[in-house]
Coordinates of C-alpha atoms in Angstrom, one line a residue:
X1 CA -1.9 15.6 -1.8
X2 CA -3.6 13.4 -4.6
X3 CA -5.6 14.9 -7.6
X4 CA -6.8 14.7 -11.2
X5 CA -3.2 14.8 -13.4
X6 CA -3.5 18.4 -15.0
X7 CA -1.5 19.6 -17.5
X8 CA 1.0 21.9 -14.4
X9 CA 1.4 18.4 -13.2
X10 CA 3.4 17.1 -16.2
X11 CA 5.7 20.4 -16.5
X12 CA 6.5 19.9 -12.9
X13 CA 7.4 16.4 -13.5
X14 CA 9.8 17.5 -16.8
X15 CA 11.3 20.1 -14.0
X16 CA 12.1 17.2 -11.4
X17 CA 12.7 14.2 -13.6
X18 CA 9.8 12.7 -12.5
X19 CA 9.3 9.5 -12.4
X20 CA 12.5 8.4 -11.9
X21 CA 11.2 4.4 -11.1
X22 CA 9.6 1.4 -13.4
X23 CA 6.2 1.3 -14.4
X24 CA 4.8 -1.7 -12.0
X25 CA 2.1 -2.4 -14.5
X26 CA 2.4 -4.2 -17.4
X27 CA 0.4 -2.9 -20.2
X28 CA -0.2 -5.6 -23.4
X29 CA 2.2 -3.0 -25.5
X30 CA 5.0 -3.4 -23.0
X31 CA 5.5 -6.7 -23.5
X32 CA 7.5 -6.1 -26.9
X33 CA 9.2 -3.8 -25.2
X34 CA 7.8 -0.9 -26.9
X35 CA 6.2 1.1 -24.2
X36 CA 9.0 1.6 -22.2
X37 CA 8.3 5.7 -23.1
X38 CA 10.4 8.8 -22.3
X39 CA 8.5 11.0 -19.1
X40 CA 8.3 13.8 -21.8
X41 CA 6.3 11.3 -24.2
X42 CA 4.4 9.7 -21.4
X43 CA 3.1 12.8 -20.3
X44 CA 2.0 13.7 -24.2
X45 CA 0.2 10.3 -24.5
X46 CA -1.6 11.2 -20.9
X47 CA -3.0 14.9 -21.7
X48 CA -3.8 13.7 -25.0
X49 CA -6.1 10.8 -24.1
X50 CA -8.1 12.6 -21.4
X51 CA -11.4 12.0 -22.2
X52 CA -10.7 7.7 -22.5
X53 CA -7.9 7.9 -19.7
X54 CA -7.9 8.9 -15.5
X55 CA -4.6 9.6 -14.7
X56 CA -4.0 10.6 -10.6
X57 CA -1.1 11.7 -8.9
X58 CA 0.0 12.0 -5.3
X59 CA 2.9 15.3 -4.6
X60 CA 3.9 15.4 -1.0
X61 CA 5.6 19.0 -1.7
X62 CA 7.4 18.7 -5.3
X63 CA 8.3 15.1 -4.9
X64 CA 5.7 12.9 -6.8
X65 CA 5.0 10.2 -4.4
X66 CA 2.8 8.3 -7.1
X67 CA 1.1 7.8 -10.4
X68 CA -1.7 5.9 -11.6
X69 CA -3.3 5.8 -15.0
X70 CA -5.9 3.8 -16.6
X71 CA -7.5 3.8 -20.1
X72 CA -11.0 3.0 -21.0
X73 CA -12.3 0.7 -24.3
X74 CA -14.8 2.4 -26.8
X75 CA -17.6 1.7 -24.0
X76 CA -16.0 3.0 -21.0
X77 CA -17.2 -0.3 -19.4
X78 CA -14.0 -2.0 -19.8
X79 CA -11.1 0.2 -18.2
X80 CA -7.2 -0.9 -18.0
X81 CA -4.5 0.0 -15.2
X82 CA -1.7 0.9 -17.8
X83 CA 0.3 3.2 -15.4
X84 CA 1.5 2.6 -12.3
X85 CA 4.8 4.5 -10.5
X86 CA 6.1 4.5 -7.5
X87 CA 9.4 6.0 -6.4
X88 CA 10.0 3.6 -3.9
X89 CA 10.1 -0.5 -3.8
X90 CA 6.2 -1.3 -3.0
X91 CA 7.6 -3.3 0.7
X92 CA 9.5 -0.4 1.8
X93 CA 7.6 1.2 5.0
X94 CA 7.8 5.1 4.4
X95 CA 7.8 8.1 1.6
X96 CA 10.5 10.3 2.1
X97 CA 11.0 9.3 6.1
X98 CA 7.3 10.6 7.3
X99 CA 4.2 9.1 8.8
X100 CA 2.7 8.6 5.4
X101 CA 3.5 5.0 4.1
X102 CA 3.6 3.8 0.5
X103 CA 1.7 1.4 1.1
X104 CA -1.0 4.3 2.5
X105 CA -0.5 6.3 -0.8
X106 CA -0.9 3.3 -3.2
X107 CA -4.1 2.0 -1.5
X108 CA -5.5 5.6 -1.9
X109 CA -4.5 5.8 -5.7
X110 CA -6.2 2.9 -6.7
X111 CA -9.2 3.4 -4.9
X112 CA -9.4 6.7 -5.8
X113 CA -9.4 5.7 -9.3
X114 CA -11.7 3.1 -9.3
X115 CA -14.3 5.5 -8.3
X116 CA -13.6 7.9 -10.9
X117 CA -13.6 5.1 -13.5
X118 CA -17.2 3.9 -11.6
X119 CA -18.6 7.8 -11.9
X120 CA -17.7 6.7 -16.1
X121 CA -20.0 4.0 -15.6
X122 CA -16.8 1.3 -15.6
X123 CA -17.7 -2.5 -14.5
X124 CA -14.3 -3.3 -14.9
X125 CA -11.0 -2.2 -14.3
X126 CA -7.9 -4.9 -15.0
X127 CA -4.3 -4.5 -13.9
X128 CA -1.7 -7.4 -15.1
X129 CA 1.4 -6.7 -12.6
X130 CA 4.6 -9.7 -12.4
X131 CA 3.2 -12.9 -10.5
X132 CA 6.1 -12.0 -7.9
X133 CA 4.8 -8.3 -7.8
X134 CA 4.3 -6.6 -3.9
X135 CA 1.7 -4.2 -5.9
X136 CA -0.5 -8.0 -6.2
X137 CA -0.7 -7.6 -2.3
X138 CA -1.8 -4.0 -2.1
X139 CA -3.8 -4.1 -4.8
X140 CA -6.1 -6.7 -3.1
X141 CA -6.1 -4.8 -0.5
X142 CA -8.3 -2.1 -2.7
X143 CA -10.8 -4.7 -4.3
X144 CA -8.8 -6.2 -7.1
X145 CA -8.6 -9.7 -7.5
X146 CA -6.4 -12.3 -9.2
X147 CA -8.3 -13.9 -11.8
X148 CA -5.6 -16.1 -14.3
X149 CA -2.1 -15.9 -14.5
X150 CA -0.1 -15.3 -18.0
X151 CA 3.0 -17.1 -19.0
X152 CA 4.9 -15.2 -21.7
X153 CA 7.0 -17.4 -24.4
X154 CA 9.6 -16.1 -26.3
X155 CA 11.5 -18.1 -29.3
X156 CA 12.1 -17.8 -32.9
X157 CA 10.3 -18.3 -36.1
X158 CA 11.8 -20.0 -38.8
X159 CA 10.4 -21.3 -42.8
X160 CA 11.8 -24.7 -41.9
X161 CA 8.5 -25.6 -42.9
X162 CA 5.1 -27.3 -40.7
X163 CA 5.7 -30.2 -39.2
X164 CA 2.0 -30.6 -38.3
X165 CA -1.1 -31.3 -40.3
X166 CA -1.9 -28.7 -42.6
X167 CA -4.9 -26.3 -41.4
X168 CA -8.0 -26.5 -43.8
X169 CA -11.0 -23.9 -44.2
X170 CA -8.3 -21.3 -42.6
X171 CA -9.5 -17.5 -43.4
X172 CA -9.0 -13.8 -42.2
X173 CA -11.7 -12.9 -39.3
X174 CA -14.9 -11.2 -40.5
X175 CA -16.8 -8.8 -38.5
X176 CA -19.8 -11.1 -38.3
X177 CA -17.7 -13.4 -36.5
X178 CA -18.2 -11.6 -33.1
X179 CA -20.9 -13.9 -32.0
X180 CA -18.9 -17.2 -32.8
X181 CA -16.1 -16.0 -31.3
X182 CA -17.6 -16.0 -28.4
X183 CA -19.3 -18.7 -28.3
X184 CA -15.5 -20.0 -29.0
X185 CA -14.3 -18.3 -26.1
X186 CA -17.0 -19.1 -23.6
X187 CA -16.4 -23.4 -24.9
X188 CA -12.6 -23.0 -24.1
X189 CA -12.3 -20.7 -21.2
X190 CA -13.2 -21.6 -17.7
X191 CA -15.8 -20.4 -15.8
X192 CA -14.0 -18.2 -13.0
X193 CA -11.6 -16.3 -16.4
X194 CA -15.2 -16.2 -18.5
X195 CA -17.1 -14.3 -15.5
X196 CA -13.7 -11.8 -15.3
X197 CA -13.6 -11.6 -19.0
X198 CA -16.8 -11.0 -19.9
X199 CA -19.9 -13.0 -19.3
X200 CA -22.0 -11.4 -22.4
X201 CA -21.3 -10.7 -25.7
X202 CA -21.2 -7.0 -25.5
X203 CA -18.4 -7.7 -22.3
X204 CA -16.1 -9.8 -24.2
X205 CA -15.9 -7.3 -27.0
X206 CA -15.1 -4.3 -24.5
X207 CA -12.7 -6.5 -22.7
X208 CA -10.4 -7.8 -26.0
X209 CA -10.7 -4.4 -27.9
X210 CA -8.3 -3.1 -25.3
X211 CA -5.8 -6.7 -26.1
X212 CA -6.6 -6.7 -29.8
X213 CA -6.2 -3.6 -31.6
X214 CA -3.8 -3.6 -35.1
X215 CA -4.0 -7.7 -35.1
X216 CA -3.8 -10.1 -37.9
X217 CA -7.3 -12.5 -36.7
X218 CA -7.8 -15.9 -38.3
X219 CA -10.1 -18.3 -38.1
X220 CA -10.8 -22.3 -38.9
X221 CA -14.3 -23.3 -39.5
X222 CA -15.8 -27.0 -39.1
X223 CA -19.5 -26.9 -40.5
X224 CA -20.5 -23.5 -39.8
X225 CA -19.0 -23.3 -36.4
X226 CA -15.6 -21.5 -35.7
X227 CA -12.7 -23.6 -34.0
X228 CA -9.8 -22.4 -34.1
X229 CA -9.0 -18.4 -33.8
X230 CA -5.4 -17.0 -34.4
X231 CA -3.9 -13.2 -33.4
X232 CA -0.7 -12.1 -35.1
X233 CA 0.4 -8.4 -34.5
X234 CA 3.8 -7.6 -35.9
X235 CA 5.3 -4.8 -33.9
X236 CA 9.2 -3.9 -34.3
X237 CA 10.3 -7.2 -35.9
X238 CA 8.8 -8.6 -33.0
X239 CA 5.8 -11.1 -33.5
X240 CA 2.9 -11.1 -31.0
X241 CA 0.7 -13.9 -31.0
X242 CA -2.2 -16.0 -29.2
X243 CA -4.4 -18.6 -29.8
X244 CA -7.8 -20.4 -29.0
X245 CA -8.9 -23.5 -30.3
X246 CA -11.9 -25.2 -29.4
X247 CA -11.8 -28.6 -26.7
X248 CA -13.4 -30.5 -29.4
X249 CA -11.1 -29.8 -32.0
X250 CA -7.5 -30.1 -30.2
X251 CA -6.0 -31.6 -33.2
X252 CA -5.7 -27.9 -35.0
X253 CA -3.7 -26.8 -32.5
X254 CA -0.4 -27.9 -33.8
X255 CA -1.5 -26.5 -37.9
X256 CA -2.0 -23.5 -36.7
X257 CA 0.5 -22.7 -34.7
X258 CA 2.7 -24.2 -37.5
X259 CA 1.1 -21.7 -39.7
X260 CA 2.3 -18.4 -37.1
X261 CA 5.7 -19.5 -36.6
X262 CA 6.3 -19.3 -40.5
X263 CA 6.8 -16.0 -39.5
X264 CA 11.1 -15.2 -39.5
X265 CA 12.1 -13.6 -36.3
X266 CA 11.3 -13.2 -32.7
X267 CA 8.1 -14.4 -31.5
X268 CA 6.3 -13.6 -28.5
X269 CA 3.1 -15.7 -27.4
X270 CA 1.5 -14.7 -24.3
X271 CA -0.5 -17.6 -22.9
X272 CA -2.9 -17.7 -20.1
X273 CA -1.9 -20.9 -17.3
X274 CA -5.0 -22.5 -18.1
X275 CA -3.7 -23.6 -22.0
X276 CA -1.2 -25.9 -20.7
X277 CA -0.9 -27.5 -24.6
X278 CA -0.2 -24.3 -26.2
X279 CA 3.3 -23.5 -23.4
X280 CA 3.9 -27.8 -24.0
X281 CA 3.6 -27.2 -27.8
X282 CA 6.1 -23.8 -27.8
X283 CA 8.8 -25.4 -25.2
X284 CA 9.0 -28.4 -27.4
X285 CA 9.7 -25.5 -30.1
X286 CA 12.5 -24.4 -28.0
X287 CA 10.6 -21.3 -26.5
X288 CA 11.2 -20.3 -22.9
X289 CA 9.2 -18.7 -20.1
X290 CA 10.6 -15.2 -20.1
X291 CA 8.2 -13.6 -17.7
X292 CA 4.9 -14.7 -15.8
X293 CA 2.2 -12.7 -14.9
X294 CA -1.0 -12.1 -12.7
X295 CA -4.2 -10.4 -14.3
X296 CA -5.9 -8.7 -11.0
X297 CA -9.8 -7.8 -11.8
X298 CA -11.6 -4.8 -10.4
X299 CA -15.4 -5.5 -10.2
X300 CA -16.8 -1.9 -10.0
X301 CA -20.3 -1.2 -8.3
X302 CA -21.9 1.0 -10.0
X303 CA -23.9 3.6 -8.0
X304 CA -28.3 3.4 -8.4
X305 CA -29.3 7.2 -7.6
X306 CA -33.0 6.0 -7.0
X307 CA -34.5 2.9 -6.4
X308 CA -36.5 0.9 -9.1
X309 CA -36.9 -1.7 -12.3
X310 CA -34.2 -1.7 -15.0
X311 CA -33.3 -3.4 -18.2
X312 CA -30.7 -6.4 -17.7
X313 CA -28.5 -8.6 -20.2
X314 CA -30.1 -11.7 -20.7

């Protein structure tokens, strides 16, 4: 039986241990390995966020067949997958020896949630799982599509000092940079990741408030225009960071990354496939690859209840 996680739900997972397997999705935060939570603080962090979060679960008696959870962005346009359990490995063919498959129950949870998240006027729902995931399969299988693939690069920061060319007209983001932001974004993104991303600027914001929140933004300028846009989020001596720098202006690449290793300690740059300099520049660094993941999109249809004219984004 699936429903709407209540709050019965999360003392009868405290009574059973429950879940007792990984989290198959791959939230941003968990790649620092800070969201690896407790079930008793999982649950808090669930019942807490209720009115931004749909979280479902499937009992077959008191065993908790499956969990999913996604969060939405201050729109409720932009929603992410940030949950997903399953007590069983995704490719094995049945729940607790009966009829009803996993692969049955997961299918049912996802879709199940996207229409929830489509009755909160969602567009878009996006689950990053491991490129070798089975959940990639199944989750196709419900309407979710792979859209990029992300490399993550781990390695050390040092004050050895830059060995590139220093970065000129350098300076913290400003609000009123949202526009040329994207306008940076859309220049060094390709189409297919733009249209998954976010195709407007109202999109795009939705979309990287969810990847974004308690960074360090900077920005390189080049008359008027932005080039060059830099993320640093220091989380548990542990150094997030990511990068964008325009086509035309390849040469700041190198300064500003330069300028974010300065940081001491152990960095963690999570790079999408299609920046192929950026993972050249951090192997050559002496980072390595230590996971690779798949960014699945959920294009949601959102329901008309009568037929007629309405205002569209330009």
């Amino acid at each position: 039986m699936m429903h709407t996680f209540r709050l019965s739900d999360a003392l009868r997972c405290i009574l059973v241990n429950a879940p007792q397997g990984p989290n198959l999705a791959c939230p941003r935060d968990s790649l620092s390995g800070t969201r690896f939570l407790a079930n008793p603080k999982l649950w808090q962090e669930i019942l807490a966020q209720r009115r931004h979060r749909i979280t479902l679960a499937w009992w077959e008696g008191n065993h908790l067949g499956g969990l999913a959870s996604a969060r939405a962005g201050a729109g409720f346009r932009v929603w992410e997958l940030d949950y997903l359990y399953l007590p069983t490995d995704p490719q094995d063919s049945h729940v607790n020896g009966r009829h009803d498959t996993l692969e049955t129950v997961t299918l049912e949870l996802l879709e199940q949630l996207v229409q929830e998240a489509g009755q909160r006027c969602a567009e878009r729902i996006f689950l990053r799982v491991p490129a070798d995931s089975p959940v990639t399969r199944l989750a196709q299988r419900a309407g979710f599509f792979p859209s990029f693939e992300e490399i993550l690069w781990e390695g050390q920061g040092s004050l050895s000092g830059s060995r590139g060319s220093p970065v000129s007209h350098c300076r913290d983001r400003l609000p009123q940079d949202d526009y040329p932001l994207f306008q940076l974004f859309s220049a060094a993104t390709p189409g297919p990741v733009r249209t998954a991303l976010g195709l407007t600027l109202d999109q795009w914001k939705e979309a990287r408030e969810l990847r974004h929140q308690g960074c360090r933004e900077m920005v390189t300028e080049n008359n008027g225009r932005i080039t060059g846009w830099l993320s640093l989020l220091a989380r548990w001596r542990v150094t997030e960071g990511e990068i964008v720098v325009h086509p035309d202006h390849s040469d700041l690449l190198s300064g500003l990354l330069d300028l974010a290793l300065a940081r001491v300690g152990v960095h963690r740059w999570l790079v999408p496939d299609y920046q192929e300099r950026v993972g050249e520049w951090l192997q050559s660094r002496g980072f390595r690859q230590a996971a690779r993941y798949v960014i699945l999109v959920k294009t949601v249809t959102a329901r008309v209840l009568s037929p007629g004219m309405a205002p569209v984004e330009a």
